[in-house]
C-alpha atoms as a PDB file:
ATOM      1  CA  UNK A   1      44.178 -59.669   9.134  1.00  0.00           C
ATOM      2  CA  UNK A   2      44.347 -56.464   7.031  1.00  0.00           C
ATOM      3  CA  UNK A   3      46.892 -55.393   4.680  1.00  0.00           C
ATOM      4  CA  UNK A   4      47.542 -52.513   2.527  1.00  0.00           C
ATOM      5  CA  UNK A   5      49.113 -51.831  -0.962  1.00  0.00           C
ATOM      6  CA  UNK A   6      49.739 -48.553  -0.734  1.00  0.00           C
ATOM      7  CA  UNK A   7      50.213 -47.630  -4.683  1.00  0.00           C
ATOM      8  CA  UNK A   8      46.881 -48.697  -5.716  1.00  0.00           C
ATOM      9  CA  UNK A   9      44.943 -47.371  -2.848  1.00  0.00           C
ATOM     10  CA  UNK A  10      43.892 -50.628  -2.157  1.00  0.00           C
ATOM     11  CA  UNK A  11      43.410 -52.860   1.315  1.00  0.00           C
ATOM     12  CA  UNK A  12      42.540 -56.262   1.670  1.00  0.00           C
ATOM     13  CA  UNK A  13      40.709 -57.741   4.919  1.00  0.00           C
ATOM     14  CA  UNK A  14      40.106 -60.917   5.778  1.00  0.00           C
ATOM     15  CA  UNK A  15      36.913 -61.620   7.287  1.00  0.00           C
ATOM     16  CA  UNK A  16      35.941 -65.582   8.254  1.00  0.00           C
ATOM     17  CA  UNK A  17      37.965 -67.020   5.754  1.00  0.00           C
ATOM     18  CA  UNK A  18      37.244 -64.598   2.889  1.00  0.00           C
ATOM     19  CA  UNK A  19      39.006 -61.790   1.967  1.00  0.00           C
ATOM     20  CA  UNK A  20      37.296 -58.538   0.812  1.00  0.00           C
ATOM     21  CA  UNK A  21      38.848 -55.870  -0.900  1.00  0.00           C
ATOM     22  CA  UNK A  22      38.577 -52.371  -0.080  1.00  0.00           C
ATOM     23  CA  UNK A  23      39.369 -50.467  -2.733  1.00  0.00           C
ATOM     24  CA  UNK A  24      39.199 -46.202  -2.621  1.00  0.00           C
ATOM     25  CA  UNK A  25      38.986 -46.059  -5.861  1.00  0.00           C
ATOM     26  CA  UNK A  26      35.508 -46.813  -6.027  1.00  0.00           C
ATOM     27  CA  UNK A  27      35.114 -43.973  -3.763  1.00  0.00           C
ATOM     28  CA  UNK A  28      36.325 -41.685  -6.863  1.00  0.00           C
ATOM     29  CA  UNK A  29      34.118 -40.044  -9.547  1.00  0.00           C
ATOM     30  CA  UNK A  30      33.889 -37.103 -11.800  1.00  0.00           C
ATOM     31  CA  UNK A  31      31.216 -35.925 -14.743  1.00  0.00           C
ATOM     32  CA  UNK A  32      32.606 -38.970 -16.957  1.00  0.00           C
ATOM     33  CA  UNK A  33      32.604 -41.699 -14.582  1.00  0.00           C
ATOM     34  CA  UNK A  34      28.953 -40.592 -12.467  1.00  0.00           C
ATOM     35  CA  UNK A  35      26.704 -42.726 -14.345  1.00  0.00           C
ATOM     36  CA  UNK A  36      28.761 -45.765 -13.472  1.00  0.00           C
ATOM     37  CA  UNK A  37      29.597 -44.768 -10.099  1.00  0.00           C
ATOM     38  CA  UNK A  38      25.561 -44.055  -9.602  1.00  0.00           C
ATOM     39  CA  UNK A  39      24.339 -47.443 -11.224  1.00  0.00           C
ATOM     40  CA  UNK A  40      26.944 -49.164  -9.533  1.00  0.00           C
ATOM     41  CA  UNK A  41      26.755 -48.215  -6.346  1.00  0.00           C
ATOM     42  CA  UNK A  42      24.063 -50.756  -4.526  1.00  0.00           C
ATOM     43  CA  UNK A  43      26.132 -53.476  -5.630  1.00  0.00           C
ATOM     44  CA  UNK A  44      29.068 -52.010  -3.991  1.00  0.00           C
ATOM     45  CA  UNK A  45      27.029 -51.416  -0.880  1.00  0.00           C
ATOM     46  CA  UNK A  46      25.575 -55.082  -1.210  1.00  0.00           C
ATOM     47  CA  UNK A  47      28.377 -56.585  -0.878  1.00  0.00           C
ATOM     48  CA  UNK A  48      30.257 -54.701   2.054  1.00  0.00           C
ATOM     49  CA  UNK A  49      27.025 -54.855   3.706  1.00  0.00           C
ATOM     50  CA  UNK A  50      27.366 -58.494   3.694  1.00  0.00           C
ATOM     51  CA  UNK A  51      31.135 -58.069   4.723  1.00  0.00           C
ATOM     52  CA  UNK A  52      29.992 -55.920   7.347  1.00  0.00           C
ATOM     53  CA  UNK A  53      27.609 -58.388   8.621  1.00  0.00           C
ATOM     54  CA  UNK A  54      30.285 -61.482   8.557  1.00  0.00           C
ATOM     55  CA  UNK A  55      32.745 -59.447  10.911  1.00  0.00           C
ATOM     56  CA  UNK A  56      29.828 -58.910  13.561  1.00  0.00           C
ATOM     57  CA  UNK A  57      28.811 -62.301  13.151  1.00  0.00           C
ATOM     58  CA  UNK A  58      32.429 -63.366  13.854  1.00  0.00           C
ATOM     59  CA  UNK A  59      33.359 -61.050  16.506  1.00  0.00           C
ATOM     60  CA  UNK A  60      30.149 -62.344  18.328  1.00  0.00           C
ATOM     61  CA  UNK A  61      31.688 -65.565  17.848  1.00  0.00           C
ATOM     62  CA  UNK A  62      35.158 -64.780  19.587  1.00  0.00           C
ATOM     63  CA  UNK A  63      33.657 -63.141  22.000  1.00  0.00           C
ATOM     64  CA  UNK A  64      31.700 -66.258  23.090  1.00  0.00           C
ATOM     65  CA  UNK A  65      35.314 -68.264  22.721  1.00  0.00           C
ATOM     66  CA  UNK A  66      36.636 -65.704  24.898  1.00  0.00           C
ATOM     67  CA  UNK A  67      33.747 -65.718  27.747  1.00  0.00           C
ATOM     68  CA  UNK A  68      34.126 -69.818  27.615  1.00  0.00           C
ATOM     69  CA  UNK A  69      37.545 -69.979  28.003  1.00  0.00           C
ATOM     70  CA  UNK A  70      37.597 -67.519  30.945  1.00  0.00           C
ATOM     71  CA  UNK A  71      35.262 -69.040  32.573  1.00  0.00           C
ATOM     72  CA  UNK A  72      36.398 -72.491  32.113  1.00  0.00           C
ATOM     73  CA  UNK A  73      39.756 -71.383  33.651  1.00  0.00           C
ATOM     74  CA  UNK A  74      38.241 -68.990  36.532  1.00  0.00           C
ATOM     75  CA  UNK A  75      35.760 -72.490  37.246  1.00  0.00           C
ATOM     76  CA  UNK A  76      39.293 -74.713  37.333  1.00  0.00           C
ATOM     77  CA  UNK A  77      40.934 -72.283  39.418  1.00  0.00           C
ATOM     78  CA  UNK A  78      38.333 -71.748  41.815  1.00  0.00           C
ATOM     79  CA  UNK A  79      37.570 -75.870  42.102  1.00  0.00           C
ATOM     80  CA  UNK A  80      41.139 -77.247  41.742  1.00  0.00           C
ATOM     81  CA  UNK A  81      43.079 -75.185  44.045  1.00  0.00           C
ATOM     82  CA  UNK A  82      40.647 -73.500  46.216  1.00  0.00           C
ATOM     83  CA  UNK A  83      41.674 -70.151  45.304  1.00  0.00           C
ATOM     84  CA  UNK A  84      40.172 -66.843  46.325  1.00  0.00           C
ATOM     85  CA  UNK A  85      38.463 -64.918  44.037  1.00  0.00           C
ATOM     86  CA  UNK A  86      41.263 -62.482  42.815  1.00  0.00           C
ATOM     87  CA  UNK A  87      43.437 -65.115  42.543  1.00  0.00           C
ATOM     88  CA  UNK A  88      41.207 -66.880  40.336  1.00  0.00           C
ATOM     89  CA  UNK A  89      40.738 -63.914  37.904  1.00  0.00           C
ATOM     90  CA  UNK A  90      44.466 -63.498  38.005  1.00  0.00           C
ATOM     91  CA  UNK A  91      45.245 -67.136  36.986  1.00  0.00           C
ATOM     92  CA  UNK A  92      42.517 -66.920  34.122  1.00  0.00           C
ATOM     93  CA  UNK A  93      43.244 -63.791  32.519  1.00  0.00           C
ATOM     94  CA  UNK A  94      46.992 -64.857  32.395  1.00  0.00           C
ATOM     95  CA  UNK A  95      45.961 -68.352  30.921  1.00  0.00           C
ATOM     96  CA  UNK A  96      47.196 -68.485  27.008  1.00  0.00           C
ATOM     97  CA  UNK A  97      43.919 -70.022  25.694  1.00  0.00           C
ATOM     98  CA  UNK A  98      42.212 -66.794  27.107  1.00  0.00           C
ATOM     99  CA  UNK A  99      44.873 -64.324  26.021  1.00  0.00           C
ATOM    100  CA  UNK A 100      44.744 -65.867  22.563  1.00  0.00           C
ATOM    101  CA  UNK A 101      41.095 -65.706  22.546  1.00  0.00           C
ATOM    102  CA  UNK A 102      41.053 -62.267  23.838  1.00  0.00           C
ATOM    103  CA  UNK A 103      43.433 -61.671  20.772  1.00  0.00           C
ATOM    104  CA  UNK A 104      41.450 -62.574  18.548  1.00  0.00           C
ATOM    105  CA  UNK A 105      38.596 -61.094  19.771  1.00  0.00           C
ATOM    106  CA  UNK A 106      40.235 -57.484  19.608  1.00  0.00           C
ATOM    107  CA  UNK A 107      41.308 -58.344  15.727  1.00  0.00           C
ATOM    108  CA  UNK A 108      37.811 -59.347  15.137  1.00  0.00           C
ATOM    109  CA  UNK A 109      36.172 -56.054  16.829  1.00  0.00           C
ATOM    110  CA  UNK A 110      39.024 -54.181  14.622  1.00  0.00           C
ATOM    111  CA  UNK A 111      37.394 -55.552  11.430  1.00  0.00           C
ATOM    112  CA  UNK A 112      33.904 -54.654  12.661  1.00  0.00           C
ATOM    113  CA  UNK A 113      34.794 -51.053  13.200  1.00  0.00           C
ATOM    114  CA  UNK A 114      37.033 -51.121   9.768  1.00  0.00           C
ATOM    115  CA  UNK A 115      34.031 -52.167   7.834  1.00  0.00           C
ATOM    116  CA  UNK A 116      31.749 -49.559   9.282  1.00  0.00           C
ATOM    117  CA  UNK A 117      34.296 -47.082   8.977  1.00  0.00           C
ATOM    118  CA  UNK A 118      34.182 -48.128   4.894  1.00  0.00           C
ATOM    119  CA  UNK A 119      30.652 -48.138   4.726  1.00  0.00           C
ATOM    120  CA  UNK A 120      29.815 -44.320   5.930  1.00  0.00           C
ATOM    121  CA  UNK A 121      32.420 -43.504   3.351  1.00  0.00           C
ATOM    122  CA  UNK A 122      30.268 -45.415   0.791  1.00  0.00           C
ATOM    123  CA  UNK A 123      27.452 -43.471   2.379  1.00  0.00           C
ATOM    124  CA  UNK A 124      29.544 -40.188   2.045  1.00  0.00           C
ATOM    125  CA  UNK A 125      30.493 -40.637  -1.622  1.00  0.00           C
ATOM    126  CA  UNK A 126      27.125 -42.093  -2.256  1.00  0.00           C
ATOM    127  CA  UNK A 127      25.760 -38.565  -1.217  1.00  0.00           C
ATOM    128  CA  UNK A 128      28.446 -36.073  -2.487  1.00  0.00           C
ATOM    129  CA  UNK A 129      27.641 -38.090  -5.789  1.00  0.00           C
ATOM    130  CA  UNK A 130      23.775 -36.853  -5.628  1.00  0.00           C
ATOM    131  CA  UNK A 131      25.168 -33.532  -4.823  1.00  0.00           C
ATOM    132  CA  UNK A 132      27.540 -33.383  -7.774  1.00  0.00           C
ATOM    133  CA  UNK A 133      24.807 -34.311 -10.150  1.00  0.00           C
ATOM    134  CA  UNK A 134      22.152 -31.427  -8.549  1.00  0.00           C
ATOM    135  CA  UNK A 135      25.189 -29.107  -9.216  1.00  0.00           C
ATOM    136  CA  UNK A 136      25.759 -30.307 -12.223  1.00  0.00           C
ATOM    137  CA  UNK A 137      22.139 -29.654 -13.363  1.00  0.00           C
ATOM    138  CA  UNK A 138      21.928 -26.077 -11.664  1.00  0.00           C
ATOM    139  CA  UNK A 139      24.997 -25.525 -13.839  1.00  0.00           C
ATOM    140  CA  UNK A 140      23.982 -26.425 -17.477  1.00  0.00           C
ATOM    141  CA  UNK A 141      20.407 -24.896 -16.408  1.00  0.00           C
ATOM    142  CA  UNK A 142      22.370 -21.133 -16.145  1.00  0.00           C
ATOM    143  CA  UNK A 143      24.175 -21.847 -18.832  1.00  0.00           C
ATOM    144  CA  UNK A 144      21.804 -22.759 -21.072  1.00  0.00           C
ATOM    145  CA  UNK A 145      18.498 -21.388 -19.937  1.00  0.00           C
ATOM    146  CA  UNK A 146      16.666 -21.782 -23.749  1.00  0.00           C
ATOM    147  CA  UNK A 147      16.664 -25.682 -23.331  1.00  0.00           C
ATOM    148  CA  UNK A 148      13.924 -27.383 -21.863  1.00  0.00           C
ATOM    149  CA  UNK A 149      13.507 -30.488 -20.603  1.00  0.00           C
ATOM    150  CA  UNK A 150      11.224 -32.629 -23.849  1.00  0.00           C
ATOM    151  CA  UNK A 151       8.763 -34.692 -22.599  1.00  0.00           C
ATOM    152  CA  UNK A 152       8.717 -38.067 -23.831  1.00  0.00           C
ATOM    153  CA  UNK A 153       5.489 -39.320 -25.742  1.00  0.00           C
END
């Protein structure tokens, strides 16, 4: 489940019972915010990471609940009414438990992909962040040259 609020650039997703928020926001900085954005950061990451990790975790899980379910209804096929092989396929894949399964499964890979999608953004704001603070510091060097960096004692 995944759901959107458009004004606020913010989406929810719900991941094994718990719902994470994705918010672009965070993706945002400028010279006032950087500090924050910088010492923030590996929390950030922390915490999709583990958000990241739930949706694999689940999809592995409906995958399995779609492989049982398939082949429980393939083996009942085949057994019950002798059916040939095709026929068998046929009667599982068009079995509801399986479809729903298979559902769910596709939601779940969704959410994988979603939350690896947001984390190379954190990775690209994460890095356009270092490169806005070298630029930052190439700038006041040119502009003033005379001050030097004081070493502390």
């Amino acid at each position: 489940m995944c759901y959107r609020n458009q004004e606020d650039d913010l989406e929810t997703i719900k991941i094994a019972g718990r719902e994470f928020e994705l918010n672009r926001n965070l993706l945002k900085f400028d010279e006032h915010n950087i500090n924050r954005f910088l010492v923030e950061f590996a929390g950030y990451y922390d915490y999709y990471g583990e958000a990241h990790a739930l949706a694999c975790a689940q999809a592995e899980h409906f995958k399995n609940v779609k492989e049982v379910a398939y082949d429980d209804k393939y083996l009942a096929a085949k057994l019950n009414g002798k059916a040939a092989d095709n026929v068998a396929k046929a009667q599982a894949e068009t079995d509801p438990t399986v479809q729903t399964a298979t559902e769910q499964f596709i939601q779940a890979t969704y959410r994988v992909k979603r939350m690896q999608g947001w984390m190379r953004s954190l990775d690209k704001a994460y890095e356009s962040a270092k490169e806005y603070c070298y630029n930052m510091r190439k700038e006041l060097d040119k502009l003033c040259p005379t001050v030097k960096e004081v070493d502390s004692e």
